[in-house]
PDB file of C-alpha atoms in Angstrom:
ATOM      1  CA  UNK A   1      -5.675  23.685  69.328  1.00 44.00           C
ATOM      2  CA  UNK A   2      -6.999  22.753  72.720  1.00 48.00           C
ATOM      3  CA  UNK A   3      -5.433  19.286  72.448  1.00 43.00           C
ATOM      4  CA  UNK A   4      -2.081  20.809  71.463  1.00 46.00           C
ATOM      5  CA  UNK A   5      -2.234  23.191  74.420  1.00 46.00           C
ATOM      6  CA  UNK A   6      -3.061  20.312  76.737  1.00 41.00           C
ATOM      7  CA  UNK A   7      -0.138  18.250  75.449  1.00 38.00           C
ATOM      8  CA  UNK A   8       2.226  21.242  75.798  1.00 40.00           C
ATOM      9  CA  UNK A   9       0.969  21.873  79.347  1.00 40.00           C
ATOM     10  CA  UNK A  10       1.627  18.238  80.279  1.00 41.00           C
ATOM     11  CA  UNK A  11       5.150  18.372  78.836  1.00 39.00           C
ATOM     12  CA  UNK A  12       5.926  21.524  80.801  1.00 38.00           C
ATOM     13  CA  UNK A  13       4.560  20.028  84.035  1.00 42.00           C
ATOM     14  CA  UNK A  14       6.592  16.855  83.551  1.00 40.00           C
ATOM     15  CA  UNK A  15       9.726  18.868  82.856  1.00 40.00           C
ATOM     16  CA  UNK A  16       9.238  20.994  85.970  1.00 38.00           C
ATOM     17  CA  UNK A  17       8.634  17.860  88.035  1.00 36.00           C
ATOM     18  CA  UNK A  18      11.833  16.209  86.827  1.00 35.00           C
ATOM     19  CA  UNK A  19      13.794  19.427  87.360  1.00 36.00           C
ATOM     20  CA  UNK A  20      12.362  19.754  90.862  1.00 39.00           C
ATOM     21  CA  UNK A  21      13.341  16.173  91.673  1.00 34.00           C
ATOM     22  CA  UNK A  22      16.886  16.761  90.462  1.00 41.00           C
ATOM     23  CA  UNK A  23      17.108  20.027  92.359  1.00 44.00           C
ATOM     24  CA  UNK A  24      15.838  18.283  95.470  1.00 49.00           C
ATOM     25  CA  UNK A  25      18.582  15.707  95.103  1.00 50.00           C
ATOM     26  CA  UNK A  26      21.280  18.348  95.239  1.00 50.00           C
ATOM     27  CA  UNK A  27      23.014  18.298  98.645  1.00 53.00           C
ATOM     28  CA  UNK A  28      22.102  21.204 100.863  1.00 91.00           C
ATOM     29  CA  UNK A  29      25.123  23.099 102.109  1.00 97.00           C
ATOM     30  CA  UNK A  30      25.830  25.507 104.933  1.00 97.00           C
ATOM     31  CA  UNK A  31      27.019  28.341 102.721  1.00 97.00           C
ATOM     32  CA  UNK A  32      29.815  30.673 103.838  1.00 98.00           C
ATOM     33  CA  UNK A  33      29.410  32.599 106.038  1.00 98.00           C
ATOM     34  CA  UNK A  34      27.379  30.073 108.006  1.00 98.00           C
ATOM     35  CA  UNK A  35      25.295  32.734 109.736  1.00 98.00           C
ATOM     36  CA  UNK A  36      24.827  36.494 109.174  1.00 97.00           C
ATOM     37  CA  UNK A  37      26.700  39.196 111.044  1.00 98.00           C
ATOM     38  CA  UNK A  38      30.270  40.098 111.835  1.00 98.00           C
ATOM     39  CA  UNK A  39      31.708  37.336 114.015  1.00 98.00           C
ATOM     40  CA  UNK A  40      35.280  36.155 114.522  1.00 98.00           C
ATOM     41  CA  UNK A  41      37.476  33.743 116.535  1.00 98.00           C
ATOM     42  CA  UNK A  42      34.873  30.956 116.355  1.00 98.00           C
ATOM     43  CA  UNK A  43      35.053  28.164 118.925  1.00 98.00           C
ATOM     44  CA  UNK A  44      33.356  25.071 117.506  1.00 98.00           C
ATOM     45  CA  UNK A  45      32.412  22.217 119.799  1.00 98.00           C
ATOM     46  CA  UNK A  46      30.075  19.217 119.886  1.00 98.00           C
ATOM     47  CA  UNK A  47      27.636  18.774 122.765  1.00 98.00           C
ATOM     48  CA  UNK A  48      25.656  15.542 122.425  1.00 97.00           C
ATOM     49  CA  UNK A  49      24.006  15.545 119.020  1.00 97.00           C
ATOM     50  CA  UNK A  50      24.501  19.258 118.387  1.00 98.00           C
ATOM     51  CA  UNK A  51      27.270  21.382 116.949  1.00 98.00           C
ATOM     52  CA  UNK A  52      27.860  24.710 118.691  1.00 98.00           C
ATOM     53  CA  UNK A  53      29.820  27.786 117.631  1.00 99.00           C
ATOM     54  CA  UNK A  54      30.824  30.488 120.106  1.00 99.00           C
ATOM     55  CA  UNK A  55      32.409  33.464 118.296  1.00 98.00           C
ATOM     56  CA  UNK A  56      33.699  36.908 119.204  1.00 98.00           C
ATOM     57  CA  UNK A  57      31.322  39.700 118.236  1.00 98.00           C
ATOM     58  CA  UNK A  58      33.474  41.546 115.692  1.00 98.00           C
ATOM     59  CA  UNK A  59      33.156  45.270 116.363  1.00 98.00           C
ATOM     60  CA  UNK A  60      35.118  48.186 117.864  1.00 98.00           C
ATOM     61  CA  UNK A  61      36.462  47.192 121.295  1.00 98.00           C
ATOM     62  CA  UNK A  62      34.010  49.351 123.261  1.00 98.00           C
ATOM     63  CA  UNK A  63      31.122  47.586 121.527  1.00 98.00           C
ATOM     64  CA  UNK A  64      32.398  44.082 122.310  1.00 98.00           C
ATOM     65  CA  UNK A  65      30.388  43.707 125.498  1.00 98.00           C
ATOM     66  CA  UNK A  66      28.630  40.381 124.844  1.00 98.00           C
ATOM     67  CA  UNK A  67      28.905  37.039 123.100  1.00 98.00           C
ATOM     68  CA  UNK A  68      26.277  35.207 121.064  1.00 98.00           C
ATOM     69  CA  UNK A  69      26.262  31.480 120.327  1.00 98.00           C
ATOM     70  CA  UNK A  70      24.867  29.363 117.495  1.00 98.00           C
ATOM     71  CA  UNK A  71      23.728  25.722 117.503  1.00 98.00           C
ATOM     72  CA  UNK A  72      22.963  23.236 114.741  1.00 98.00           C
ATOM     73  CA  UNK A  73      21.945  19.610 114.343  1.00 97.00           C
ATOM     74  CA  UNK A  74      23.540  19.290 110.912  1.00 97.00           C
ATOM     75  CA  UNK A  75      26.077  22.128 110.258  1.00 98.00           C
ATOM     76  CA  UNK A  76      23.609  23.664 107.786  1.00 97.00           C
ATOM     77  CA  UNK A  77      20.718  25.093 109.812  1.00 97.00           C
ATOM     78  CA  UNK A  78      21.829  27.325 112.697  1.00 98.00           C
ATOM     79  CA  UNK A  79      19.915  28.748 115.667  1.00 98.00           C
ATOM     80  CA  UNK A  80      21.139  31.946 117.309  1.00 98.00           C
ATOM     81  CA  UNK A  81      21.354  32.198 121.094  1.00 98.00           C
ATOM     82  CA  UNK A  82      21.810  35.905 121.918  1.00 98.00           C
ATOM     83  CA  UNK A  83      24.083  37.151 124.681  1.00 98.00           C
ATOM     84  CA  UNK A  84      25.068  33.871 126.270  1.00 98.00           C
ATOM     85  CA  UNK A  85      27.720  35.942 128.046  1.00 98.00           C
ATOM     86  CA  UNK A  86      27.461  39.696 128.626  1.00 98.00           C
ATOM     87  CA  UNK A  87      28.929  42.527 130.674  1.00 97.00           C
ATOM     88  CA  UNK A  88      26.143  42.347 133.261  1.00 97.00           C
ATOM     89  CA  UNK A  89      27.569  39.063 134.517  1.00 98.00           C
ATOM     90  CA  UNK A  90      31.267  40.032 134.715  1.00 98.00           C
ATOM     91  CA  UNK A  91      31.988  42.533 137.485  1.00 97.00           C
ATOM     92  CA  UNK A  92      35.549  43.384 136.393  1.00 98.00           C
ATOM     93  CA  UNK A  93      34.853  43.601 132.673  1.00 98.00           C
ATOM     94  CA  UNK A  94      35.295  46.863 130.748  1.00 98.00           C
ATOM     95  CA  UNK A  95      35.513  46.109 127.008  1.00 98.00           C
ATOM     96  CA  UNK A  96      36.957  43.773 124.327  1.00 98.00           C
ATOM     97  CA  UNK A  97      35.319  40.424 125.096  1.00 98.00           C
ATOM     98  CA  UNK A  98      37.287  37.944 123.006  1.00 98.00           C
ATOM     99  CA  UNK A  99      37.783  34.383 121.781  1.00 98.00           C
ATOM    100  CA  UNK A 100      35.592  32.092 123.893  1.00 98.00           C
ATOM    101  CA  UNK A 101      36.691  28.561 124.766  1.00 98.00           C
ATOM    102  CA  UNK A 102      33.877  26.315 125.976  1.00 98.00           C
ATOM    103  CA  UNK A 103      33.889  22.926 127.730  1.00 98.00           C
ATOM    104  CA  UNK A 104      31.361  20.659 129.441  1.00 98.00           C
ATOM    105  CA  UNK A 105      32.638  19.242 132.726  1.00 98.00           C
ATOM    106  CA  UNK A 106      31.397  18.572 136.243  1.00 97.00           C
ATOM    107  CA  UNK A 107      27.810  18.668 134.926  1.00 97.00           C
ATOM    108  CA  UNK A 108      28.308  22.325 134.008  1.00 98.00           C
ATOM    109  CA  UNK A 109      29.353  24.405 131.023  1.00 98.00           C
ATOM    110  CA  UNK A 110      32.421  26.619 131.307  1.00 98.00           C
ATOM    111  CA  UNK A 111      33.280  29.509 129.021  1.00 98.00           C
ATOM    112  CA  UNK A 112      36.793  30.948 129.164  1.00 98.00           C
ATOM    113  CA  UNK A 113      37.142  34.421 127.694  1.00 98.00           C
ATOM    114  CA  UNK A 114      39.610  37.243 127.202  1.00 98.00           C
ATOM    115  CA  UNK A 115      38.612  40.693 128.418  1.00 98.00           C
ATOM    116  CA  UNK A 116      39.836  44.302 128.499  1.00 98.00           C
ATOM    117  CA  UNK A 117      42.813  43.820 126.107  1.00 98.00           C
ATOM    118  CA  UNK A 118      45.358  44.676 128.796  1.00 98.00           C
ATOM    119  CA  UNK A 119      48.658  46.109 127.596  1.00 98.00           C
ATOM    120  CA  UNK A 120      50.616  45.744 130.851  1.00 98.00           C
ATOM    121  CA  UNK A 121      50.535  44.104 134.273  1.00 98.00           C
ATOM    122  CA  UNK A 122      49.250  47.361 135.757  1.00 97.00           C
ATOM    123  CA  UNK A 123      45.803  46.974 134.164  1.00 98.00           C
ATOM    124  CA  UNK A 124      42.811  44.900 135.255  1.00 98.00           C
ATOM    125  CA  UNK A 125      41.886  42.203 132.768  1.00 98.00           C
ATOM    126  CA  UNK A 126      43.068  38.998 131.128  1.00 98.00           C
ATOM    127  CA  UNK A 127      41.484  35.555 130.929  1.00 98.00           C
ATOM    128  CA  UNK A 128      38.301  34.896 132.883  1.00 98.00           C
ATOM    129  CA  UNK A 129      35.928  31.972 133.318  1.00 98.00           C
ATOM    130  CA  UNK A 130      32.142  31.907 133.583  1.00 98.00           C
ATOM    131  CA  UNK A 131      29.788  29.000 134.281  1.00 98.00           C
ATOM    132  CA  UNK A 132      26.265  28.007 133.223  1.00 98.00           C
ATOM    133  CA  UNK A 133      23.909  25.058 133.553  1.00 98.00           C
ATOM    134  CA  UNK A 134      23.338  24.746 129.803  1.00 97.00           C
ATOM    135  CA  UNK A 135      25.285  25.664 126.668  1.00 98.00           C
ATOM    136  CA  UNK A 136      23.006  28.629 125.873  1.00 98.00           C
ATOM    137  CA  UNK A 137      23.806  30.303 129.176  1.00 96.00           C
ATOM    138  CA  UNK A 138      23.480  32.738 130.678  1.00 97.00           C
ATOM    139  CA  UNK A 139      27.106  32.286 131.739  1.00 98.00           C
ATOM    140  CA  UNK A 140      28.087  34.057 134.960  1.00 98.00           C
ATOM    141  CA  UNK A 141      31.584  34.984 136.068  1.00 98.00           C
ATOM    142  CA  UNK A 142      32.805  32.298 138.478  1.00 98.00           C
ATOM    143  CA  UNK A 143      35.685  34.096 140.198  1.00 98.00           C
ATOM    144  CA  UNK A 144      34.933  37.806 140.398  1.00 98.00           C
ATOM    145  CA  UNK A 145      38.374  38.395 138.895  1.00 98.00           C
ATOM    146  CA  UNK A 146      40.503  37.073 136.009  1.00 98.00           C
ATOM    147  CA  UNK A 147      41.949  33.577 136.178  1.00 98.00           C
ATOM    148  CA  UNK A 148      45.128  34.843 134.488  1.00 98.00           C
ATOM    149  CA  UNK A 149      45.781  38.573 134.737  1.00 98.00           C
ATOM    150  CA  UNK A 150      49.511  39.013 134.036  1.00 98.00           C
ATOM    151  CA  UNK A 151      51.933  38.782 131.140  1.00 98.00           C
ATOM    152  CA  UNK A 152      54.067  35.648 131.596  1.00 98.00           C
ATOM    153  CA  UNK A 153      56.854  34.711 129.167  1.00 98.00           C
ATOM    154  CA  UNK A 154      55.792  37.691 127.070  1.00 98.00           C
ATOM    155  CA  UNK A 155      52.336  36.253 126.340  1.00 98.00           C
ATOM    156  CA  UNK A 156      49.387  38.619 126.513  1.00 98.00           C
ATOM    157  CA  UNK A 157      46.606  36.781 128.432  1.00 98.00           C
ATOM    158  CA  UNK A 158      44.158  36.318 125.539  1.00 98.00           C
ATOM    159  CA  UNK A 159      43.080  33.647 123.022  1.00 98.00           C
ATOM    160  CA  UNK A 160      42.698  30.751 125.421  1.00 98.00           C
ATOM    161  CA  UNK A 161      41.858  27.213 124.303  1.00 98.00           C
ATOM    162  CA  UNK A 162      41.043  24.446 126.781  1.00 98.00           C
ATOM    163  CA  UNK A 163      42.048  20.907 125.812  1.00 98.00           C
ATOM    164  CA  UNK A 164      41.085  17.677 127.583  1.00 98.00           C
ATOM    165  CA  UNK A 165      43.664  14.927 127.189  1.00 98.00           C
ATOM    166  CA  UNK A 166      42.867  11.216 127.125  1.00 97.00           C
ATOM    167  CA  UNK A 167      43.622  10.855 130.842  1.00 96.00           C
ATOM    168  CA  UNK A 168      40.980  13.446 131.702  1.00 97.00           C
ATOM    169  CA  UNK A 169      43.439  16.239 132.475  1.00 98.00           C
ATOM    170  CA  UNK A 170      42.523  19.702 131.204  1.00 98.00           C
ATOM    171  CA  UNK A 171      45.205  22.022 129.863  1.00 98.00           C
ATOM    172  CA  UNK A 172      44.813  25.587 128.659  1.00 98.00           C
ATOM    173  CA  UNK A 173      46.892  27.017 125.821  1.00 99.00           C
ATOM    174  CA  UNK A 174      46.814  30.780 125.441  1.00 98.00           C
ATOM    175  CA  UNK A 175      48.698  33.870 124.413  1.00 98.00           C
ATOM    176  CA  UNK A 176      49.056  36.805 122.097  1.00 98.00           C
ATOM    177  CA  UNK A 177      51.980  39.052 121.168  1.00 98.00           C
ATOM    178  CA  UNK A 178      53.871  36.149 119.594  1.00 98.00           C
ATOM    179  CA  UNK A 179      54.093  33.955 122.699  1.00 98.00           C
ATOM    180  CA  UNK A 180      52.111  30.881 123.742  1.00 98.00           C
ATOM    181  CA  UNK A 181      51.912  29.368 127.222  1.00 98.00           C
ATOM    182  CA  UNK A 182      50.188  26.282 128.530  1.00 98.00           C
ATOM    183  CA  UNK A 183      48.879  25.769 132.061  1.00 98.00           C
ATOM    184  CA  UNK A 184      47.348  22.860 133.932  1.00 98.00           C
ATOM    185  CA  UNK A 185      43.805  23.349 135.218  1.00 98.00           C
ATOM    186  CA  UNK A 186      42.458  22.024 138.515  1.00 98.00           C
ATOM    187  CA  UNK A 187      39.570  19.517 138.322  1.00 98.00           C
ATOM    188  CA  UNK A 188      37.035  22.280 139.009  1.00 97.00           C
ATOM    189  CA  UNK A 189      38.505  24.294 136.084  1.00 98.00           C
ATOM    190  CA  UNK A 190      38.544  27.404 138.259  1.00 98.00           C
ATOM    191  CA  UNK A 191      42.222  27.513 139.163  1.00 98.00           C
ATOM    192  CA  UNK A 192      45.676  26.685 137.840  1.00 98.00           C
ATOM    193  CA  UNK A 193      47.806  23.978 139.463  1.00 98.00           C
ATOM    194  CA  UNK A 194      51.529  23.209 139.069  1.00 98.00           C
ATOM    195  CA  UNK A 195      52.881  20.709 136.578  1.00 98.00           C
ATOM    196  CA  UNK A 196      54.755  17.695 137.924  1.00 95.00           C
ATOM    197  CA  UNK A 197      58.034  19.630 137.791  1.00 96.00           C
ATOM    198  CA  UNK A 198      56.570  22.395 139.948  1.00 97.00           C
ATOM    199  CA  UNK A 199      56.265  25.019 137.217  1.00 97.00           C
ATOM    200  CA  UNK A 200      53.018  26.913 136.657  1.00 98.00           C
ATOM    201  CA  UNK A 201      53.493  28.218 133.120  1.00 98.00           C
ATOM    202  CA  UNK A 202      55.232  26.423 130.265  1.00 98.00           C
ATOM    203  CA  UNK A 203      56.064  28.339 127.116  1.00 98.00           C
ATOM    204  CA  UNK A 204      55.335  26.231 124.024  1.00 98.00           C
ATOM    205  CA  UNK A 205      55.651  28.910 121.314  1.00 98.00           C
ATOM    206  CA  UNK A 206      56.268  27.461 117.837  1.00 98.00           C
ATOM    207  CA  UNK A 207      57.945  29.232 114.940  1.00 98.00           C
ATOM    208  CA  UNK A 208      55.950  32.182 113.525  1.00 98.00           C
ATOM    209  CA  UNK A 209      53.241  31.885 116.218  1.00 98.00           C
ATOM    210  CA  UNK A 210      51.181  35.037 116.746  1.00 98.00           C
ATOM    211  CA  UNK A 211      47.940  34.026 118.539  1.00 98.00           C
ATOM    212  CA  UNK A 212      44.868  31.768 118.456  1.00 98.00           C
ATOM    213  CA  UNK A 213      46.157  28.348 119.639  1.00 98.00           C
ATOM    214  CA  UNK A 214      44.144  25.158 119.111  1.00 98.00           C
ATOM    215  CA  UNK A 215      44.846  21.481 119.863  1.00 98.00           C
ATOM    216  CA  UNK A 216      43.375  18.194 118.661  1.00 98.00           C
ATOM    217  CA  UNK A 217      44.480  14.582 118.868  1.00 98.00           C
ATOM    218  CA  UNK A 218      44.272  12.066 116.020  1.00 98.00           C
ATOM    219  CA  UNK A 219      45.751   8.562 115.813  1.00 97.00           C
ATOM    220  CA  UNK A 220      47.901   9.156 118.871  1.00 97.00           C
ATOM    221  CA  UNK A 221      49.412  12.391 117.560  1.00 98.00           C
ATOM    222  CA  UNK A 222      48.872  15.910 118.920  1.00 98.00           C
ATOM    223  CA  UNK A 223      48.089  18.530 116.296  1.00 98.00           C
ATOM    224  CA  UNK A 224      48.864  21.997 117.617  1.00 98.00           C
ATOM    225  CA  UNK A 225      47.522  24.832 115.471  1.00 98.00           C
ATOM    226  CA  UNK A 226      47.756  28.631 115.608  1.00 98.00           C
ATOM    227  CA  UNK A 227      47.323  31.874 113.675  1.00 98.00           C
ATOM    228  CA  UNK A 228      50.041  33.960 112.046  1.00 98.00           C
ATOM    229  CA  UNK A 229      50.064  37.533 110.723  1.00 98.00           C
ATOM    230  CA  UNK A 230      47.915  40.504 111.724  1.00 96.00           C
ATOM    231  CA  UNK A 231      44.204  39.908 112.307  1.00 96.00           C
ATOM    232  CA  UNK A 232      43.121  43.082 110.482  1.00 95.00           C
ATOM    233  CA  UNK A 233      45.132  42.360 107.350  1.00 93.00           C
ATOM    234  CA  UNK A 234      44.749  40.075 104.326  1.00 94.00           C
ATOM    235  CA  UNK A 235      47.616  37.727 105.238  1.00 96.00           C
ATOM    236  CA  UNK A 236      46.233  36.371 108.514  1.00 97.00           C
ATOM    237  CA  UNK A 237      46.511  32.573 108.266  1.00 98.00           C
ATOM    238  CA  UNK A 238      46.708  29.235 110.104  1.00 98.00           C
ATOM    239  CA  UNK A 239      49.684  26.883 110.522  1.00 98.00           C
ATOM    240  CA  UNK A 240      50.238  23.703 112.511  1.00 98.00           C
ATOM    241  CA  UNK A 241      52.691  21.302 114.124  1.00 98.00           C
ATOM    242  CA  UNK A 242      52.566  17.616 115.094  1.00 98.00           C
ATOM    243  CA  UNK A 243      53.929  16.238 118.366  1.00 98.00           C
ATOM    244  CA  UNK A 244      53.908  13.086 120.478  1.00 98.00           C
ATOM    245  CA  UNK A 245      52.983  14.976 123.648  1.00 98.00           C
ATOM    246  CA  UNK A 246      50.636  17.824 124.624  1.00 98.00           C
ATOM    247  CA  UNK A 247      53.787  19.630 125.807  1.00 98.00           C
ATOM    248  CA  UNK A 248      55.440  19.556 122.391  1.00 97.00           C
ATOM    249  CA  UNK A 249      57.964  20.372 121.146  1.00 97.00           C
ATOM    250  CA  UNK A 250      55.877  21.874 118.373  1.00 98.00           C
ATOM    251  CA  UNK A 251      57.877  22.076 115.162  1.00 98.00           C
ATOM    252  CA  UNK A 252      56.036  23.997 112.467  1.00 98.00           C
ATOM    253  CA  UNK A 253      54.851  21.779 109.620  1.00 98.00           C
ATOM    254  CA  UNK A 254      53.112  24.123 107.205  1.00 97.00           C
ATOM    255  CA  UNK A 255      50.554  26.812 106.563  1.00 98.00           C
ATOM    256  CA  UNK A 256      47.159  25.225 105.855  1.00 98.00           C
ATOM    257  CA  UNK A 257      44.648  28.084 105.680  1.00 98.00           C
ATOM    258  CA  UNK A 258      45.280  31.396 103.971  1.00 98.00           C
ATOM    259  CA  UNK A 259      43.665  33.994 101.746  1.00 97.00           C
ATOM    260  CA  UNK A 260      42.199  33.144  98.370  1.00 97.00           C
ATOM    261  CA  UNK A 261      41.859  36.198  96.092  1.00 95.00           C
ATOM    262  CA  UNK A 262      38.677  34.692  94.636  1.00 97.00           C
ATOM    263  CA  UNK A 263      37.042  33.826  97.974  1.00 98.00           C
ATOM    264  CA  UNK A 264      38.225  35.943 100.903  1.00 98.00           C
ATOM    265  CA  UNK A 265      41.219  37.218 102.849  1.00 98.00           C
ATOM    266  CA  UNK A 266      42.521  37.225 106.408  1.00 97.00           C
ATOM    267  CA  UNK A 267      41.480  33.621 107.083  1.00 98.00           C
ATOM    268  CA  UNK A 268      42.421  32.573 110.594  1.00 98.00           C
ATOM    269  CA  UNK A 269      41.712  32.137 114.319  1.00 98.00           C
ATOM    270  CA  UNK A 270      40.035  28.810 113.887  1.00 98.00           C
ATOM    271  CA  UNK A 271      38.794  25.718 115.672  1.00 98.00           C
ATOM    272  CA  UNK A 272      38.065  22.174 114.497  1.00 98.00           C
ATOM    273  CA  UNK A 273      35.112  19.848 115.108  1.00 98.00           C
ATOM    274  CA  UNK A 274      34.746  16.177 114.277  1.00 98.00           C
ATOM    275  CA  UNK A 275      31.733  14.905 112.372  1.00 97.00           C
ATOM    276  CA  UNK A 276      30.132  11.461 112.727  1.00 97.00           C
ATOM    277  CA  UNK A 277      32.428   9.797 110.194  1.00 96.00           C
ATOM    278  CA  UNK A 278      35.529   7.884 111.268  1.00 95.00           C
ATOM    279  CA  UNK A 279      37.846  10.582 109.922  1.00 97.00           C
ATOM    280  CA  UNK A 280      35.452  13.458 109.240  1.00 98.00           C
ATOM    281  CA  UNK A 281      36.752  16.886 110.281  1.00 98.00           C
ATOM    282  CA  UNK A 282      35.611  20.470 109.792  1.00 98.00           C
ATOM    283  CA  UNK A 283      37.586  23.675 110.285  1.00 98.00           C
ATOM    284  CA  UNK A 284      35.639  26.680 111.553  1.00 98.00           C
ATOM    285  CA  UNK A 285      37.343  30.028 111.044  1.00 98.00           C
ATOM    286  CA  UNK A 286      36.795  33.672 110.221  1.00 98.00           C
ATOM    287  CA  UNK A 287      37.740  35.580 107.096  1.00 98.00           C
ATOM    288  CA  UNK A 288      37.293  39.015 105.523  1.00 98.00           C
ATOM    289  CA  UNK A 289      34.783  39.093 102.654  1.00 98.00           C
ATOM    290  CA  UNK A 290      36.186  40.331  99.358  1.00 96.00           C
ATOM    291  CA  UNK A 291      36.126  44.097  99.042  1.00 93.00           C
ATOM    292  CA  UNK A 292      35.894  44.805 102.774  1.00 93.00           C
ATOM    293  CA  UNK A 293      38.499  47.201 104.158  1.00 90.00           C
ATOM    294  CA  UNK A 294      37.301  47.424 107.769  1.00 94.00           C
ATOM    295  CA  UNK A 295      39.413  45.123 109.958  1.00 94.00           C
ATOM    296  CA  UNK A 296      36.301  44.208 111.945  1.00 97.00           C
ATOM    297  CA  UNK A 297      34.509  42.950 108.825  1.00 97.00           C
ATOM    298  CA  UNK A 298      34.974  39.300 109.725  1.00 98.00           C
ATOM    299  CA  UNK A 299      32.549  36.454 109.100  1.00 98.00           C
ATOM    300  CA  UNK A 300      32.441  32.885 110.392  1.00 98.00           C
ATOM    301  CA  UNK A 301      32.920  30.116 107.810  1.00 98.00           C
ATOM    302  CA  UNK A 302      33.267  26.350 107.748  1.00 98.00           C
ATOM    303  CA  UNK A 303      35.035  24.024 105.316  1.00 98.00           C
ATOM    304  CA  UNK A 304      36.298  20.444 105.261  1.00 98.00           C
ATOM    305  CA  UNK A 305      39.677  19.598 106.784  1.00 98.00           C
ATOM    306  CA  UNK A 306      41.327  16.503 105.344  1.00 98.00           C
ATOM    307  CA  UNK A 307      44.378  14.486 106.386  1.00 98.00           C
ATOM    308  CA  UNK A 308      46.592  12.744 103.849  1.00 98.00           C
ATOM    309  CA  UNK A 309      47.856   9.158 104.122  1.00 97.00           C
ATOM    310  CA  UNK A 310      50.872  10.314 106.144  1.00 97.00           C
ATOM    311  CA  UNK A 311      48.770  12.155 108.708  1.00 98.00           C
ATOM    312  CA  UNK A 312      49.569  15.622 107.402  1.00 98.00           C
ATOM    313  CA  UNK A 313      46.803  18.202 107.037  1.00 98.00           C
ATOM    314  CA  UNK A 314      46.062  19.103 103.440  1.00 98.00           C
ATOM    315  CA  UNK A 315      45.769  22.805 102.542  1.00 98.00           C
ATOM    316  CA  UNK A 316      42.224  23.967 103.236  1.00 98.00           C
ATOM    317  CA  UNK A 317      40.115  24.823 100.218  1.00 97.00           C
ATOM    318  CA  UNK A 318      37.988  27.834 101.142  1.00 98.00           C
ATOM    319  CA  UNK A 319      34.555  27.885  99.543  1.00 98.00           C
ATOM    320  CA  UNK A 320      31.397  29.922  99.251  1.00 98.00           C
ATOM    321  CA  UNK A 321      29.313  26.733  99.451  1.00 97.00           C
ATOM    322  CA  UNK A 322      30.537  25.601 102.860  1.00 98.00           C
ATOM    323  CA  UNK A 323      29.800  21.996 103.789  1.00 98.00           C
ATOM    324  CA  UNK A 324      27.039  19.455 103.315  1.00 97.00           C
ATOM    325  CA  UNK A 325      24.675  18.491 106.096  1.00 97.00           C
ATOM    326  CA  UNK A 326      26.265  16.073 108.557  1.00 97.00           C
ATOM    327  CA  UNK A 327      23.928  15.146 111.440  1.00 97.00           C
ATOM    328  CA  UNK A 328      25.670  13.626 114.432  1.00 95.00           C
ATOM    329  CA  UNK A 329      22.885  11.066 114.975  1.00 80.00           C
TER     330      UNK A 329
END
């Protein structure tokens, strides 16, 4: 009996060892959401060998008084950096701190943000800019006032995205209420300068645009992306256009990210980061978990974004698994 027990014990141990080896071979994934908490409007960016995500804290407007950030070496394991930007460092801020856009330039880190959700030109608020010496902050307001504080071409001054073109010029795309403008930033990123034709604001609104602009360049083409629908509802989504110039014209191609009744709803206000592969791209976005009815119940997720042979973006497949580890170095 003892010999039989010993043989059985050995078989069990061997089986567990083999199972453990197979389990260990399974690719580790980020999971969706990629980190806990209600976060929206995620700005993904690569700094050196790290991925960073700067989201909006998703809560009632009066509670949106700070922004956290998250960093990762591999897209799977994330470190939280609390309150990289907060009300203490913005003298004119009241509430509704939204949609950060972050860049590294001039040996500094700049975070552009929307604040106060102004409804007219008679209110104080709009798009501001804060500066820090490292990506974890603390970021401090650089101007003591908004950079853009008025409605121009019907665009509410929110949802800014800063894009650096190949020639080193920085442009900012922004706008809510169904209108999108672009402006040209000065080298110090703290002021707006005229375009070559003397204009300050250019409207570049594509069909069905609502908010949340984003730009990337691939194989010489400019991919302009935006959100459509209402952010609190299930039909919030992402569409895109392709152009030969950062100025457009941006003719709508297709919707690429939308609700999946088996995964989540209200998928939108995204950004895109490039992995180490030659054509490796990830879309970072927020969505409403299934069963949630609160419009602020938004979580940050990440999935693969793939281009077809013609350079079109394939519809995004939302997942619960997220993405596999992809270290930059």
